[in-house]
Tab-separated table of N, CA and C in Angstrom:
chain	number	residue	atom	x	y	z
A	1	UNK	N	66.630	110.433	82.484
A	1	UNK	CA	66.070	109.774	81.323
A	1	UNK	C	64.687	110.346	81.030
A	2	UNK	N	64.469	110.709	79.733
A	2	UNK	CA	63.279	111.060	78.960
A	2	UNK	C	62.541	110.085	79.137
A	3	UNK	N	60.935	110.010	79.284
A	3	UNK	CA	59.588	109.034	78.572
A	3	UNK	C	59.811	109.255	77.142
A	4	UNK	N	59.487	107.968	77.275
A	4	UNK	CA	59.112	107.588	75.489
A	4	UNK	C	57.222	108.699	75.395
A	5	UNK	N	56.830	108.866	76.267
A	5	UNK	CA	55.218	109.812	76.149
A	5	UNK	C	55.789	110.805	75.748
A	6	UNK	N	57.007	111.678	76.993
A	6	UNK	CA	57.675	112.826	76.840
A	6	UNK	C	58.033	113.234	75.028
A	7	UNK	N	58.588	112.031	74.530
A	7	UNK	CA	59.311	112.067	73.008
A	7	UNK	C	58.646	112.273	72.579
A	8	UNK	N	57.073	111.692	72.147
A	8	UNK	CA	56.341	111.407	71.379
A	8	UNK	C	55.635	112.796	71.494
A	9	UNK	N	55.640	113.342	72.269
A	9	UNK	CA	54.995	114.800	72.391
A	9	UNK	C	56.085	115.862	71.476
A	10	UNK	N	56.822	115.775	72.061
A	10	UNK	CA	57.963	116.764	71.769
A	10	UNK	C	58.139	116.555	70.032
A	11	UNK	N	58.070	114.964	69.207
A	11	UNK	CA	58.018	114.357	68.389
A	11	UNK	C	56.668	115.368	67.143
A	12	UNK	N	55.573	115.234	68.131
A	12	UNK	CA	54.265	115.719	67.408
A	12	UNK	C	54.354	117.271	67.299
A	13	UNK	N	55.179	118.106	68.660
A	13	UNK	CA	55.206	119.525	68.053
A	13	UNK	C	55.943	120.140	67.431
A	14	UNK	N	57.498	119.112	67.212
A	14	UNK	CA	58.022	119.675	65.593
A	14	UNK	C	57.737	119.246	64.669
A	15	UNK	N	56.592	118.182	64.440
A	15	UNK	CA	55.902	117.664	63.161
A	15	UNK	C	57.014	116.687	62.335
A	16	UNK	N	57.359	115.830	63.295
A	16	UNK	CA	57.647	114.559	63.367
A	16	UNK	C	56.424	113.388	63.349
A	17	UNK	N	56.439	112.456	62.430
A	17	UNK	CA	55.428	111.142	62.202
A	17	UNK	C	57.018	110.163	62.244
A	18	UNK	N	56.510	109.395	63.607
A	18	UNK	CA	57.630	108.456	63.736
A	18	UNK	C	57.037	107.209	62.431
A	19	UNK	N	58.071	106.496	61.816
A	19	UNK	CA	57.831	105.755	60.991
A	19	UNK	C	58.748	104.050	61.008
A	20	UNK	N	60.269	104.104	60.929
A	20	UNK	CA	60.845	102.611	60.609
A	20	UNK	C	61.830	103.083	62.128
A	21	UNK	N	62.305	104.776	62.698
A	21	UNK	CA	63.024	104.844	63.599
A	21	UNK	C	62.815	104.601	64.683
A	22	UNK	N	61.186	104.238	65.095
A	22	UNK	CA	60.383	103.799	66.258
A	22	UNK	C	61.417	102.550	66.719
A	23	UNK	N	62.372	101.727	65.999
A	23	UNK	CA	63.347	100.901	66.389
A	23	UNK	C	63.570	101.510	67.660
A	24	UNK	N	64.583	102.197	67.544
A	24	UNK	CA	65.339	102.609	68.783
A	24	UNK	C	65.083	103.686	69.606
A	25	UNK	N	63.637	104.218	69.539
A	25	UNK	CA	63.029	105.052	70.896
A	25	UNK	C	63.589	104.095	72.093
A	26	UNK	N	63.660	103.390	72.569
A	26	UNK	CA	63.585	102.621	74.100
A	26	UNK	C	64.873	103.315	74.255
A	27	UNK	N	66.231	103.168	73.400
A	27	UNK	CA	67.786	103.770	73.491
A	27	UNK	C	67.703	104.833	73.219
A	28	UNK	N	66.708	105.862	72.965
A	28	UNK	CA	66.452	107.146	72.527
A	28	UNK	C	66.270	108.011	73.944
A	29	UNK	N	65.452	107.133	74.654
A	29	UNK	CA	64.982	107.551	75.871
A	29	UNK	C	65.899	107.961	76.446
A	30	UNK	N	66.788	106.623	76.992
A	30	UNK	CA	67.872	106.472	77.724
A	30	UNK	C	69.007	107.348	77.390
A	31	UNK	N	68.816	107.829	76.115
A	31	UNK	CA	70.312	108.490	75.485
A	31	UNK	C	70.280	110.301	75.813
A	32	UNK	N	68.981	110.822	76.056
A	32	UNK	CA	68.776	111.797	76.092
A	32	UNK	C	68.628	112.251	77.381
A	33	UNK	N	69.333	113.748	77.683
A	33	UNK	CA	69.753	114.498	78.931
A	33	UNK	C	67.960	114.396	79.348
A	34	UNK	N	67.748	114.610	80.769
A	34	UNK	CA	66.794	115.286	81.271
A	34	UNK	C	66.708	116.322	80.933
A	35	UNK	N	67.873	117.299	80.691
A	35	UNK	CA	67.719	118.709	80.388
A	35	UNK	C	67.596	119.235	79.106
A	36	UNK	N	67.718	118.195	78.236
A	36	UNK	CA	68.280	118.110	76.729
A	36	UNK	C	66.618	118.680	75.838
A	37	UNK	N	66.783	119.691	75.116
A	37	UNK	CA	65.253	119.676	73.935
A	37	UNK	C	65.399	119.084	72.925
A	38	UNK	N	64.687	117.947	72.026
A	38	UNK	CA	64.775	117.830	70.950
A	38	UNK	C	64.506	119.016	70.050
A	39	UNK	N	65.169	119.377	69.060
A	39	UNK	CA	64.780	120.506	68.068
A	39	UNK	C	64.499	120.063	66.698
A	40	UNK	N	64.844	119.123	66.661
A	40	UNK	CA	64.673	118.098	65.503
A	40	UNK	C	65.062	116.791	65.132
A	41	UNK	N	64.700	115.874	64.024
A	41	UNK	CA	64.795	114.718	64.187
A	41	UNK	C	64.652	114.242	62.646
A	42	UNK	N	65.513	113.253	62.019
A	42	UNK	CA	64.897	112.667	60.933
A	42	UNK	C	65.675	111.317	60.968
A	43	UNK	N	65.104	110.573	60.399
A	43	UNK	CA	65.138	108.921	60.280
A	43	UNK	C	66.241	108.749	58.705
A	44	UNK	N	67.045	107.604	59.684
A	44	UNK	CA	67.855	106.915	58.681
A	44	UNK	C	68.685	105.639	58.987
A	45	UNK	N	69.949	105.349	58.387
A	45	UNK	CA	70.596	104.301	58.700
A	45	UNK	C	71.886	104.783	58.662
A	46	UNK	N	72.765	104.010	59.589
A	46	UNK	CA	74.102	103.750	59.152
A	46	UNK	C	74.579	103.056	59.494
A	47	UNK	N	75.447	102.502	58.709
A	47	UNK	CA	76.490	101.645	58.698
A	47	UNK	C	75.236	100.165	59.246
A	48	UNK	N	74.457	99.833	58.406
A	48	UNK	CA	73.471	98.690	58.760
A	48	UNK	C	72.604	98.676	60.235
A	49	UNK	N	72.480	99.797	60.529
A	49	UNK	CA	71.438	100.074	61.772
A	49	UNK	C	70.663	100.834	60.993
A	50	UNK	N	69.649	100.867	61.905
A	50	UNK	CA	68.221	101.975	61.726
A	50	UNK	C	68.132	102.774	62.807
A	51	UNK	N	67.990	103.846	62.569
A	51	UNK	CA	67.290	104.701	63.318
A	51	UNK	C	66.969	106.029	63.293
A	52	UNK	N	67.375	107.057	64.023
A	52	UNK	CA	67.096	108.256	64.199
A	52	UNK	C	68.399	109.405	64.483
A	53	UNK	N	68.945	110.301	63.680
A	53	UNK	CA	69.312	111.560	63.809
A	53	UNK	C	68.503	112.566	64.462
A	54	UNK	N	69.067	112.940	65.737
A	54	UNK	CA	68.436	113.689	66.335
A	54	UNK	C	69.413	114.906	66.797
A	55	UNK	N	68.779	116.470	66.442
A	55	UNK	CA	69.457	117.673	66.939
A	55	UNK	C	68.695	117.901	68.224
A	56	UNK	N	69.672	118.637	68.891
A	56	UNK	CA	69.057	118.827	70.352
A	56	UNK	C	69.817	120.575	70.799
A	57	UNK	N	69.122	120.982	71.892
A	57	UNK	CA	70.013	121.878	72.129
A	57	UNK	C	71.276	122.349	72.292
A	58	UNK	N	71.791	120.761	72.769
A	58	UNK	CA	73.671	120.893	73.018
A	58	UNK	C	74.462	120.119	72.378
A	59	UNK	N	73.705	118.847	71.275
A	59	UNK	CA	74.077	118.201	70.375
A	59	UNK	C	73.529	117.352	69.005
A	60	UNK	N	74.662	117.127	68.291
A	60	UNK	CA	73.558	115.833	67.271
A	60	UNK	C	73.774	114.949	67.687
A	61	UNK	N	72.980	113.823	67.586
A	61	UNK	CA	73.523	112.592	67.726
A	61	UNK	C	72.624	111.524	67.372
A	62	UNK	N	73.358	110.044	66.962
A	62	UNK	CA	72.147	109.264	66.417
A	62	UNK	C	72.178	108.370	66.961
A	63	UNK	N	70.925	107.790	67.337
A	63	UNK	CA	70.577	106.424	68.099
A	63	UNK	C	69.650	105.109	66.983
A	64	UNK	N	70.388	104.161	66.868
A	64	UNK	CA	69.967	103.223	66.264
A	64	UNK	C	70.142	101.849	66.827
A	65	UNK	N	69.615	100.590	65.706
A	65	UNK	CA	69.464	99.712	66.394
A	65	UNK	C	70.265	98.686	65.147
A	66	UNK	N	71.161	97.815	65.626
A	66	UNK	CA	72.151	96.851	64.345
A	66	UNK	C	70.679	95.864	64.463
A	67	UNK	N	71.875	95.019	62.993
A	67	UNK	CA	70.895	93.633	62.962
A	67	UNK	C	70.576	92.589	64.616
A	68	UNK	N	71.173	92.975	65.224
A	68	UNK	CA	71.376	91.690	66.187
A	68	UNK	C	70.542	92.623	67.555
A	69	UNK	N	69.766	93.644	67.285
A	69	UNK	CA	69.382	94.137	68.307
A	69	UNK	C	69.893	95.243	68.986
A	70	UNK	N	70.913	95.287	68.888
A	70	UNK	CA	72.170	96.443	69.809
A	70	UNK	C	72.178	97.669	69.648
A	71	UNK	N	71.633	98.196	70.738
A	71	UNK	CA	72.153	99.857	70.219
A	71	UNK	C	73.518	100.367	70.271
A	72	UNK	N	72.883	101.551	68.592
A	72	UNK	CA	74.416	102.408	68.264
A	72	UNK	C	74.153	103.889	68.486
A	73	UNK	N	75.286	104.166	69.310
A	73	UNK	CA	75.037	105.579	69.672
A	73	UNK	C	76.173	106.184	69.036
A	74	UNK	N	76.263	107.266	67.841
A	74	UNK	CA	77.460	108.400	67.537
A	74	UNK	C	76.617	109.683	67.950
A	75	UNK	N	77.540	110.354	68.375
A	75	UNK	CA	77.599	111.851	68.914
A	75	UNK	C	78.163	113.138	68.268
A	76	UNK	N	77.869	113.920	68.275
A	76	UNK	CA	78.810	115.364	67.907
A	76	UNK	C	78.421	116.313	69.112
A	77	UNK	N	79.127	117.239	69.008
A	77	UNK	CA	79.138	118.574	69.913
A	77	UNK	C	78.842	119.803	68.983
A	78	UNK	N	78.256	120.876	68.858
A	78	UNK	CA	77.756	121.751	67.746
A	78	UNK	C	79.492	122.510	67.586
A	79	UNK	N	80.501	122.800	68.848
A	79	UNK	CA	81.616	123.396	68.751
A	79	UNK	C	82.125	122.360	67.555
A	80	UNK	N	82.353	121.371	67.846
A	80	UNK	CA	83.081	120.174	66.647
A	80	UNK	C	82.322	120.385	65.230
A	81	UNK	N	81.195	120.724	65.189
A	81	UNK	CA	80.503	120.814	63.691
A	81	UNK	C	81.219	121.727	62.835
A	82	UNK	N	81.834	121.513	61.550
A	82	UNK	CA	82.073	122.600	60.684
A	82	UNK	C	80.936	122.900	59.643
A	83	UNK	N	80.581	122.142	59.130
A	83	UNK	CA	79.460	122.116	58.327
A	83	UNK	C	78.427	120.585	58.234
A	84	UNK	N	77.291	120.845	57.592
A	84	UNK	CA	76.467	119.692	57.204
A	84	UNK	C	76.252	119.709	55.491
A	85	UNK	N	75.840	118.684	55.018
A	85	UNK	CA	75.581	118.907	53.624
A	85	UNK	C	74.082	117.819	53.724
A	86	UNK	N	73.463	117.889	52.171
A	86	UNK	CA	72.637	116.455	51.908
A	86	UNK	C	73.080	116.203	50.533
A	87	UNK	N	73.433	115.060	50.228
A	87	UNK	CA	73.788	114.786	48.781
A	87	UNK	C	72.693	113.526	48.093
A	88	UNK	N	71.650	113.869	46.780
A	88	UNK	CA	71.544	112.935	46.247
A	88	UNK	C	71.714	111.450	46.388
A	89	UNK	N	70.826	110.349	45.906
A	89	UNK	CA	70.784	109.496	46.223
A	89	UNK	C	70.193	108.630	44.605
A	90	UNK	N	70.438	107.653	44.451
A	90	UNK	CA	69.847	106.628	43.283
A	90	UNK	C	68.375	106.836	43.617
A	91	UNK	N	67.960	107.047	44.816
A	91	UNK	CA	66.333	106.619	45.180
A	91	UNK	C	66.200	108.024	45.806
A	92	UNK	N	64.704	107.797	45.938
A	92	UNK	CA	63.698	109.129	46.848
A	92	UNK	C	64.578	109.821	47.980
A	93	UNK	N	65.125	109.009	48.337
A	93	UNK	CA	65.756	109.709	49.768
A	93	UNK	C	67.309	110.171	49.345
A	94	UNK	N	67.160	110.912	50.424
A	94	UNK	CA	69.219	111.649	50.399
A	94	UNK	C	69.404	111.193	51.329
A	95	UNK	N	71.334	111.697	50.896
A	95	UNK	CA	72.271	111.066	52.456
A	95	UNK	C	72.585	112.405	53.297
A	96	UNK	N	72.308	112.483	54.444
A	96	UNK	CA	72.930	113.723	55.705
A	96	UNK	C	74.026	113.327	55.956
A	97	UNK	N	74.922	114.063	55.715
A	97	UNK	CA	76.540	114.202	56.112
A	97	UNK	C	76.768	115.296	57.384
A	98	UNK	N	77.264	115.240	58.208
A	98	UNK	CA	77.559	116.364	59.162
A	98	UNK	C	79.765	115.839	59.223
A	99	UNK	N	79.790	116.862	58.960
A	99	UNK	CA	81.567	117.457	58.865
A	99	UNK	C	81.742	118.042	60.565
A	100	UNK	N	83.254	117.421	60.528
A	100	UNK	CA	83.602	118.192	61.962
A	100	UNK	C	85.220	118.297	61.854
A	101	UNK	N	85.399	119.428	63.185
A	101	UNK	CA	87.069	119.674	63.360
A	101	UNK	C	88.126	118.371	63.395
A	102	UNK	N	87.220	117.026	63.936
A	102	UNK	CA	88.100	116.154	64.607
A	102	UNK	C	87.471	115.214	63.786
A	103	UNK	N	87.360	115.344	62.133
A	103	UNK	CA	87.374	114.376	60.685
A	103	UNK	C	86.118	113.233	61.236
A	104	UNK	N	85.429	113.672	62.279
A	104	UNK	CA	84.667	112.452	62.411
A	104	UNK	C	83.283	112.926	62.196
A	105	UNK	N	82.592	111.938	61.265
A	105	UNK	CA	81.331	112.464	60.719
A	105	UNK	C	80.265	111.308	60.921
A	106	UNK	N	78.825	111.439	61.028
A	106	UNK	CA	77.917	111.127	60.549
A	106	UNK	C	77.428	111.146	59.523
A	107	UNK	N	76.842	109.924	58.558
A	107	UNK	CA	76.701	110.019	57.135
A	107	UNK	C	75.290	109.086	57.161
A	108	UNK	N	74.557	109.640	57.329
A	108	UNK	CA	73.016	109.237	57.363
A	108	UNK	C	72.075	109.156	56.337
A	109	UNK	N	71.957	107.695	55.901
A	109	UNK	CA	71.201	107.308	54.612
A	109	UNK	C	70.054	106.976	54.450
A	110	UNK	N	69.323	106.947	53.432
A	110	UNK	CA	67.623	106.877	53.662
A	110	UNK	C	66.828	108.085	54.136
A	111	UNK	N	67.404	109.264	54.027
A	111	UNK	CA	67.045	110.126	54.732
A	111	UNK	C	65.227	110.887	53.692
A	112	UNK	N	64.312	111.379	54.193
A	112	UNK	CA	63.475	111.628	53.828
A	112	UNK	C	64.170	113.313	53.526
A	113	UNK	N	64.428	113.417	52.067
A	113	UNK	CA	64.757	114.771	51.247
A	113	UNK	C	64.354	116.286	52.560
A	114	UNK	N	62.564	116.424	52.048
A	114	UNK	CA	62.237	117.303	53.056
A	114	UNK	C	62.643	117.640	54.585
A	115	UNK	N	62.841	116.313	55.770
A	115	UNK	CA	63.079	116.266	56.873
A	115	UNK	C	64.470	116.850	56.936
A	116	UNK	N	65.813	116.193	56.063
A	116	UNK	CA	66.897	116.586	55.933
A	116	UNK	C	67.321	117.407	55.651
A	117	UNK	N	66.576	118.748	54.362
A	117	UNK	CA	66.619	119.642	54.472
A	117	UNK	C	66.880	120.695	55.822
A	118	UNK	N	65.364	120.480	56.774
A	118	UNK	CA	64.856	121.246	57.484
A	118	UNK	C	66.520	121.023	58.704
A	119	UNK	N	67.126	119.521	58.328
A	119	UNK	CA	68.013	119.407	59.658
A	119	UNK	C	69.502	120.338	59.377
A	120	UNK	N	69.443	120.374	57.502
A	120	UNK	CA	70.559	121.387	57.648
A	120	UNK	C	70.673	122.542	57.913
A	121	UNK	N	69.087	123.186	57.343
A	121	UNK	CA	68.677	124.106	57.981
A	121	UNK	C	69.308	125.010	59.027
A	122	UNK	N	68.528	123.751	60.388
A	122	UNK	CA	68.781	124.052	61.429
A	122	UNK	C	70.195	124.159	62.233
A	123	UNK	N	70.722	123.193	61.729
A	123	UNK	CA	72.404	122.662	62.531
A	123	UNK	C	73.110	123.917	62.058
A	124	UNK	N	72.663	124.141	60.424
A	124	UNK	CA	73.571	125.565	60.217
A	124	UNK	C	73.534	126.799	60.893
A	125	UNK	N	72.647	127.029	61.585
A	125	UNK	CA	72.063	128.347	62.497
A	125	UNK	C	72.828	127.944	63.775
A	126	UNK	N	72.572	126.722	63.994
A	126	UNK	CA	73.411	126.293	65.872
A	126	UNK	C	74.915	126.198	65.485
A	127	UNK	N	75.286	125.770	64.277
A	127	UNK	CA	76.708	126.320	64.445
A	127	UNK	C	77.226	127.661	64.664
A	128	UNK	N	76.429	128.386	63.435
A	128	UNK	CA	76.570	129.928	63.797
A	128	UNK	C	76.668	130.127	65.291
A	129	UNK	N	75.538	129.719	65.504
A	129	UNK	CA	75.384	130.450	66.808
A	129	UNK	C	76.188	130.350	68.241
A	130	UNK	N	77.007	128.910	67.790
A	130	UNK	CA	77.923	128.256	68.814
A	130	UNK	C	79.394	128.624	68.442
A	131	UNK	N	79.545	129.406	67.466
A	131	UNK	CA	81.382	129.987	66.865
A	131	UNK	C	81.624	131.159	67.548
């Protein structure tokens, strides 16, 4: 298990400002390998949780928190990724979609435009790089 100090570092040198996903750092901690790097990170919701999309060296995955307290953990593997998209939104923010072989996706709302960018960015290079 990661420190929440550990995060918050790792947080400040990809120019991450934690903001509403500070929810579920405590399950963030816990969710992440000892061996694992964050490479990136952006804040959202799904399915009525809050929290955080996070890329890492060997996966995506998001850790949030429901109404009642509970953490929600979904996962991907970069082999399972086929693509990511961001689509428009009524408001300031977009939605992160990540597509996979086995139809199961993450669809991450509230997303801050810029941050989401930078995550398709990135996931698109680690797929490459994982085919």
């Amino acid at each position: 298990m990661q420190t929440i100090v550990n995060i918050n570092t790792r947080f400040s040198e990809i120019g991450y400002q934690p903001n509403l996903g500070k929810i579920a750092f405590n399950d963030l901690a816990k969710s992440l390998r000892p061996d694992e790097t964050i490479l990136n990170v952006v804040e959202g919701a799904i399915s009525n949780t809050l929290g955080v999309a996070i890329a890492t060296d060997t996966r995506v995955f998001y850790v949030g928190v429901n109404k009642h307290h509970q953490p929600v953990l979904e996962q991907l593997i970069y082999d399972d990724i086929i693509g990511i998209e961001v689509t428009k939104s009524m408001f300031i923010s977009v939605e992160l979609i990540v597509h996979t072989k086995s139809k199961k996706e993450i669809r991450l709302k509230g997303c801050d435009p810029e941050r989401a960018a930078e995550m398709v960015e990135l996931i698109n290079l680690l797929i490459r790089e994982n085919s």
